[in-house]
Short mmCIF file of C-alpha atoms (C1' of nucleotides) in Angstrom, two decimals:
data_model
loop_
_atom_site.label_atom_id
_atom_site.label_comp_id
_atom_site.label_asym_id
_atom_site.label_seq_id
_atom_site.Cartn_x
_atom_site.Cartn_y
_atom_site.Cartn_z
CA UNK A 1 2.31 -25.65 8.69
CA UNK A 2 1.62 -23.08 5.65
CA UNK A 3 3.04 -23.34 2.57
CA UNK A 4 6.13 -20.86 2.16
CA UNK A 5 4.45 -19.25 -1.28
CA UNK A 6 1.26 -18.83 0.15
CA UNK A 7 2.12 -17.43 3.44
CA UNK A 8 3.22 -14.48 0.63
CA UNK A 9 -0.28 -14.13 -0.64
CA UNK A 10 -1.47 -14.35 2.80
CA UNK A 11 0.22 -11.30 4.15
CA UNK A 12 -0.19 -9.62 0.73
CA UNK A 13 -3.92 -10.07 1.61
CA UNK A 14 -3.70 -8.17 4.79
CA UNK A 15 -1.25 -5.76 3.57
CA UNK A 16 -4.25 -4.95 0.84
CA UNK A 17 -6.16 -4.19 3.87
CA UNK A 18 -3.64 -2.47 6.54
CA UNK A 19 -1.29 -1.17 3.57
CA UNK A 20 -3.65 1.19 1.99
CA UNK A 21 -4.22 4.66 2.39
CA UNK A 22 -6.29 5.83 5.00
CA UNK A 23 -6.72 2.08 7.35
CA UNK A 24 -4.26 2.59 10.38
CA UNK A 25 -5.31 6.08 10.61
CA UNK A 26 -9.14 4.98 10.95
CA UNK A 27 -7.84 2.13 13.11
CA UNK A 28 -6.04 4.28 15.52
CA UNK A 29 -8.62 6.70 15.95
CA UNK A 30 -10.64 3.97 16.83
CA UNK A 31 -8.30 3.15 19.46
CA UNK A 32 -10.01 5.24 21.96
CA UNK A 33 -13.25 4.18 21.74
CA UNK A 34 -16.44 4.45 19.50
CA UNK A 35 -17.09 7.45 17.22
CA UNK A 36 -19.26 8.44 15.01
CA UNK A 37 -18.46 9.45 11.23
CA UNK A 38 -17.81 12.40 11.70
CA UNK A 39 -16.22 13.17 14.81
CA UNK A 40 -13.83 10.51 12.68
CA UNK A 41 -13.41 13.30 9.82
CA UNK A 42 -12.97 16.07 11.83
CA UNK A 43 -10.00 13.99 13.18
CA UNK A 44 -8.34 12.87 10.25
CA UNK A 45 -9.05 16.31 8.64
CA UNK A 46 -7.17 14.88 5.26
CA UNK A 47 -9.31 12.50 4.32
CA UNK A 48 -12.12 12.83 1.93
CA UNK A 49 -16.40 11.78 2.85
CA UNK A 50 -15.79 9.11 0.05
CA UNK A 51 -12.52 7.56 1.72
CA UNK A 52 -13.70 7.64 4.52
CA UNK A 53 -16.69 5.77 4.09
CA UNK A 54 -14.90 2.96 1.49
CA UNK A 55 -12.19 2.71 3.88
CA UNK A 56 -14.87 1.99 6.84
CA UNK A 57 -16.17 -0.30 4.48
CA UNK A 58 -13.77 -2.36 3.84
CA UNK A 59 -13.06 -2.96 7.83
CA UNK A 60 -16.47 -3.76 8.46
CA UNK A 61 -15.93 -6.27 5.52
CA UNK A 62 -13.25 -7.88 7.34
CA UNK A 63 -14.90 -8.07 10.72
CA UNK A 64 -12.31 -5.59 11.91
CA UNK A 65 -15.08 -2.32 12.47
CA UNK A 66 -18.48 -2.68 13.82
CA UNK A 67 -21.00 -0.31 12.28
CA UNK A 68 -24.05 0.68 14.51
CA UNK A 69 -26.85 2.71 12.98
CA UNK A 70 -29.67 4.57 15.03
CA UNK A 71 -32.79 5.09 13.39
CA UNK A 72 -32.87 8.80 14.06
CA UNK A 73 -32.77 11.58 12.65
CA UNK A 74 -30.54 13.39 11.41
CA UNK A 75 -28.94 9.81 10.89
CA UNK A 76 -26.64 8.76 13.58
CA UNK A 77 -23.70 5.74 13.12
CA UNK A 78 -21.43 4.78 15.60
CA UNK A 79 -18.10 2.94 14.65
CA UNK A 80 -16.22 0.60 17.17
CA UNK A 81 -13.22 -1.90 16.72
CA UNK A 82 -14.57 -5.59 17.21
CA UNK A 83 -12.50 -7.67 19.28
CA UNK A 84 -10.32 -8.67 16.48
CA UNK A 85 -9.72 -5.17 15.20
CA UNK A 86 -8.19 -4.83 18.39
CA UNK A 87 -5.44 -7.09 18.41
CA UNK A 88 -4.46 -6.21 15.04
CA UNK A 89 -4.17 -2.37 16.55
CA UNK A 90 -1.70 -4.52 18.88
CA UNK A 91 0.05 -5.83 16.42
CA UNK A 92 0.37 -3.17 14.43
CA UNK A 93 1.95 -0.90 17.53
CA UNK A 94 4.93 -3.20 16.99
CA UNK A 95 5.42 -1.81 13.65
CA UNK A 96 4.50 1.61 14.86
CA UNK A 97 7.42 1.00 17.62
CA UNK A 98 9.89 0.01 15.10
CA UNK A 99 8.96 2.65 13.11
CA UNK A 100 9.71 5.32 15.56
CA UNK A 101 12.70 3.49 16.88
CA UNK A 102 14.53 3.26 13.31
CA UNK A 103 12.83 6.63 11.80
CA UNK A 104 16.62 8.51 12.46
CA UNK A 105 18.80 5.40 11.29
CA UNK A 106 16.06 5.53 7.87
CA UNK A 107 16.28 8.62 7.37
CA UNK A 108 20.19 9.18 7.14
CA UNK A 109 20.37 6.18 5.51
CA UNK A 110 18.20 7.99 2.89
CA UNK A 111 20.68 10.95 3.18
CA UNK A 112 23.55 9.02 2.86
CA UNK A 113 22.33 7.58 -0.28
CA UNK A 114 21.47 10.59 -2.01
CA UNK A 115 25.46 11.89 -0.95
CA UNK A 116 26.28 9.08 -2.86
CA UNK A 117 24.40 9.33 -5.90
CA UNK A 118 25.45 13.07 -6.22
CA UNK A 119 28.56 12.15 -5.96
CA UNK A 120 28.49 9.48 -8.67
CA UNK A 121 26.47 12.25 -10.73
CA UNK A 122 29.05 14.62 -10.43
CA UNK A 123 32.04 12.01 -11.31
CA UNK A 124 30.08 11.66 -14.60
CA UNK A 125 29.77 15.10 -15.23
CA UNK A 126 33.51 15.75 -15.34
CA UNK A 127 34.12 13.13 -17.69
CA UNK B 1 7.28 11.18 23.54
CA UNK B 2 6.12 12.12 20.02
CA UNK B 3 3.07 14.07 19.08
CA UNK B 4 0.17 11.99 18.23
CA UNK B 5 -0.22 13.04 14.43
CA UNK B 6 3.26 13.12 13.82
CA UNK B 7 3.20 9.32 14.59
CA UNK B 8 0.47 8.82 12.08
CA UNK B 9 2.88 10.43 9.36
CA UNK B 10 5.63 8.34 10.04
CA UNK B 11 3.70 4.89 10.23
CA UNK B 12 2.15 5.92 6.66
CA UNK B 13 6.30 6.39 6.08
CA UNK B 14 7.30 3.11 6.77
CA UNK B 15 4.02 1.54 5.42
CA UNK B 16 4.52 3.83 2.02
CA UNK B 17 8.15 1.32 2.06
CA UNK B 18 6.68 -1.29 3.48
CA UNK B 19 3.34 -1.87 2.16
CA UNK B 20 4.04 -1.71 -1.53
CA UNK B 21 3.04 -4.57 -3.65
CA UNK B 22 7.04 -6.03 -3.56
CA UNK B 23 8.66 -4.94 -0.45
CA UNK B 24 7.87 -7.78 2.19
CA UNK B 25 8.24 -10.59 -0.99
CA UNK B 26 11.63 -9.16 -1.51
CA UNK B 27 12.61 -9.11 2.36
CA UNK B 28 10.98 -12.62 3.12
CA UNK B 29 13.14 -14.13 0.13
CA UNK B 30 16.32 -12.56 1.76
CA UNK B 31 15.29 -13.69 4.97
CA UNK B 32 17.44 -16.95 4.46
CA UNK B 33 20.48 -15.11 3.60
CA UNK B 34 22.46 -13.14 0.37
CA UNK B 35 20.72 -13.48 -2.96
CA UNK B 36 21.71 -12.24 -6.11
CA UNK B 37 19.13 -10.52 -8.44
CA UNK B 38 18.52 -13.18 -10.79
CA UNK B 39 17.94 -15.33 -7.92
CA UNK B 40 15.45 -12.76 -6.30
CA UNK B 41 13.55 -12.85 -9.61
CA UNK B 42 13.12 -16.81 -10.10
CA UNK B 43 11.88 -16.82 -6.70
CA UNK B 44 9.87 -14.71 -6.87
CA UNK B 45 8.23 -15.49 -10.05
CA UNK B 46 5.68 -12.71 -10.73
CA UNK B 47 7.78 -10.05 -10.61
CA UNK B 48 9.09 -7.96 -13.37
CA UNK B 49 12.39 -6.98 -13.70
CA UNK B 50 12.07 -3.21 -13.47
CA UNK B 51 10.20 -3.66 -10.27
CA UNK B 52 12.82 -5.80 -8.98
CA UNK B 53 15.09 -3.21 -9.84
CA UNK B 54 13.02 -0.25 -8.34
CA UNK B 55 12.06 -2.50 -5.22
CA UNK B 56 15.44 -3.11 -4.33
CA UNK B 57 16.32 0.41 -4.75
CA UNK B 58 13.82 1.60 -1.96
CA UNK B 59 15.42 -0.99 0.51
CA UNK B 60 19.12 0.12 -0.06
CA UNK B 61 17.86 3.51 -0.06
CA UNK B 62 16.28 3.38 3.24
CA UNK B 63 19.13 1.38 4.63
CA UNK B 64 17.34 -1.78 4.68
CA UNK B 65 19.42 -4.04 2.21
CA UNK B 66 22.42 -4.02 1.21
CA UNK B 67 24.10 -4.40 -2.40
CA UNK B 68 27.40 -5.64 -3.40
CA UNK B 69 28.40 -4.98 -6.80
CA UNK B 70 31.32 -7.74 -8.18
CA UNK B 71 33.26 -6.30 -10.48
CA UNK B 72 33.32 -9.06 -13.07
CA UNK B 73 31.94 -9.96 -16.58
CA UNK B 74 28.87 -10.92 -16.65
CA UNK B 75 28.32 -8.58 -13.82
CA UNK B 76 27.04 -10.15 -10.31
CA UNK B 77 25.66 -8.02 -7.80
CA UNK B 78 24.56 -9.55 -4.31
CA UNK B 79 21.85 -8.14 -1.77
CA UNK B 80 21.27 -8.85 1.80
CA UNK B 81 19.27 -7.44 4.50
CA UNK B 82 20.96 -4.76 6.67
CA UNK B 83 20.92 -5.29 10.45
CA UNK B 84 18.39 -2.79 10.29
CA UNK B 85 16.55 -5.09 7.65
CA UNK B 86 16.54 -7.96 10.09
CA UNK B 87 14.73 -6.33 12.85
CA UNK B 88 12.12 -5.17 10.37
CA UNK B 89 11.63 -8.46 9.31
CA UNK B 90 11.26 -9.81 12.69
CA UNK B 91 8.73 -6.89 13.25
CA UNK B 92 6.54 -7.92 9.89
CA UNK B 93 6.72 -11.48 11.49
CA UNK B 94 4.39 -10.48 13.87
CA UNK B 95 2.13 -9.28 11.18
CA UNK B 96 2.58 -12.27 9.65
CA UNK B 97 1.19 -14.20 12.43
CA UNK B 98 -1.87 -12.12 12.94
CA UNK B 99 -2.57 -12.85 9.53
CA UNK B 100 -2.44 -16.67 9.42
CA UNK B 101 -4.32 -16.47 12.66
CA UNK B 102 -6.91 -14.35 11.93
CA UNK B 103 -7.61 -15.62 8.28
CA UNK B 104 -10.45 -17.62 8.38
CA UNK B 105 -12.11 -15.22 10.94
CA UNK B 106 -11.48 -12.35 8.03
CA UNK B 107 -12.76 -14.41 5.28
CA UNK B 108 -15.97 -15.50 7.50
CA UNK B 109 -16.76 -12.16 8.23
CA UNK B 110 -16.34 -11.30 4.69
CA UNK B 111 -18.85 -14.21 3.54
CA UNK B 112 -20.91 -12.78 5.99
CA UNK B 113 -20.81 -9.24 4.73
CA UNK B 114 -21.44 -10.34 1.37
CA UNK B 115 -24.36 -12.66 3.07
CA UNK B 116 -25.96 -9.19 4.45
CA UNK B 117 -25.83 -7.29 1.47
CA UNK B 118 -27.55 -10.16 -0.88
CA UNK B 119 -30.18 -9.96 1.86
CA UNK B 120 -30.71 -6.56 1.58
CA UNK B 121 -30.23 -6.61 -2.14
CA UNK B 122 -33.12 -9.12 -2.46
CA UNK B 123 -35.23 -7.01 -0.22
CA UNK B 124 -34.79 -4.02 -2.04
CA UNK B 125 -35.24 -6.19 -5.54
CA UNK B 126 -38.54 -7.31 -4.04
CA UNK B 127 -39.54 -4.32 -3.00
"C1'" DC C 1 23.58 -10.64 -15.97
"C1'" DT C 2 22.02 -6.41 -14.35
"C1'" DG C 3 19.85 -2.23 -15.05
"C1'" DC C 4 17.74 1.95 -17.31
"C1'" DA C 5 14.33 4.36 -20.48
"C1'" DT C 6 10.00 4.47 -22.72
"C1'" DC C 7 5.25 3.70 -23.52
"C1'" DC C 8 0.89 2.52 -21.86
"C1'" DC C 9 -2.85 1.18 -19.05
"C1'" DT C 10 -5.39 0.34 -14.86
"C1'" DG C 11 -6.91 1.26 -10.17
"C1'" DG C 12 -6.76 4.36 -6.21
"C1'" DA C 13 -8.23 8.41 -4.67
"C1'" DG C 14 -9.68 13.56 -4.86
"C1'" DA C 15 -13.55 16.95 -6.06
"C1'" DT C 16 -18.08 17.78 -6.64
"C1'" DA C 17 -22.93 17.32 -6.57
"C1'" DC C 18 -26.91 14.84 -5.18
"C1'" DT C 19 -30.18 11.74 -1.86
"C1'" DG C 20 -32.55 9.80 2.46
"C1'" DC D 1 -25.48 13.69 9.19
"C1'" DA D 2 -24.27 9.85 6.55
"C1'" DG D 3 -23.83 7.93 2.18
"C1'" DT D 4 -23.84 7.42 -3.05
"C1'" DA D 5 -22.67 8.58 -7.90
"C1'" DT D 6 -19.84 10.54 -11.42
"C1'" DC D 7 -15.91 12.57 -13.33
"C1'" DT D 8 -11.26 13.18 -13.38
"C1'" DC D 9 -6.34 12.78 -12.50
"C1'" DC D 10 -2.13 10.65 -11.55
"C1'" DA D 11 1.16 7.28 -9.72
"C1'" DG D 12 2.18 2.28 -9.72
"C1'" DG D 13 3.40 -0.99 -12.26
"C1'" DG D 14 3.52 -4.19 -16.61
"C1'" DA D 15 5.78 -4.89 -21.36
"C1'" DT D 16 9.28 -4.03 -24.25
"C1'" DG D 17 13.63 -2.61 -26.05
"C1'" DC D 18 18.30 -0.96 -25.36
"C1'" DA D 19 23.06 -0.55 -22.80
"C1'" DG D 20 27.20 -1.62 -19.93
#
DNA sequence: CTGCATCCCTGGAGATACTG
DNA sequence: CAGTATCTCCAGGGATGCAG
């Protein structure tokens, strides 16, 4: 068994990875197979060369991308999710899921606090 | 069904709440039940104040926790997590287990990485 | 005790230009 | 085509002080 305080920085440490930016977009482009850089920016048409490349990076780092380069020319690199990449694309469906299932209750809940604040606003106004 | 893109945006929703540097300390340490804020903030000893504050703003906003406000002197206030809150944190649990599965795989691959690029480092030093 | 306002500083990330 | 280097900008977040 872990330690309660460093389960924390454990998931902190993965959220560093997963919680940034551009990651789950790579990651789910991934999803469908192995690409090549820039079939991957054309896809995620947002992100910049530079983010792109840190952010492939940083899952190679992790053992979470495979990078394969051809010695050609015009240089050719294919990325792939490694086995373990994959089940964290798993894992992370069941946030996606959540997401989409609670995206409505969020949202009104967002509403509902802004109604309230306005409201609050406007009591201090008149006084 | 939603539209693949649109998914993307709302993941990067829930992981713009989510995946901040306070959110998932704040909803672990609520986990076991209604806290008040001083409480929060000894448990969770590196936090500041104001990001206390602001954290737990986010979460009521979104419908996520709840605060109670006891009108007395010194003033108390209490926050829980929402029902809403609790499946979310049953979600992140799977996260959470990836992580402390995965972890020494991740921080192999990252001595390896780093192994790789001293290699290549010394080659090019060589050189 | 709880919370807001202010100042400040650092790191993440965009734009751009250049190399193999 | 893939990647690096540099500059710049801004939001996140820490420290501090004040208020209800």
């Amino acid at each position: 068994m872990v330690e309660y305080d460093e389960r924390h920085c454990m998931i902190r440490d993965v959220l560093d990875r997963v919680g940034d930016k551009w990651t789950l977009h790579v990651i789910f482009h991934l999803a469908d197979g192995r690409k090549r850089f820039m079939e991957l920016q054309r896809q995620i048409p947002a992100i910049s060369q530079r983010m792109l490349t840190v952010t492939l990076r940083g899952l190679e780092e992790d053992g979470l991308v495979e990078r394969t380069i051809y010695p050609v020319v015009p240089p050719r690199v294919d990325y792939e999710l490694t086995p373990m990449g994959q089940t964290l694309l798993d894992t992370v469906r069941g946030l996606m899921a959540w997401t989409i299932e609670h995206l409505d209750d969020i949202e009104s809940a967002r509403a509902a606090y802004a109604a309230r604040e306005n409201s609050l606003k406007r009591l201090a106004g008149v006084d």
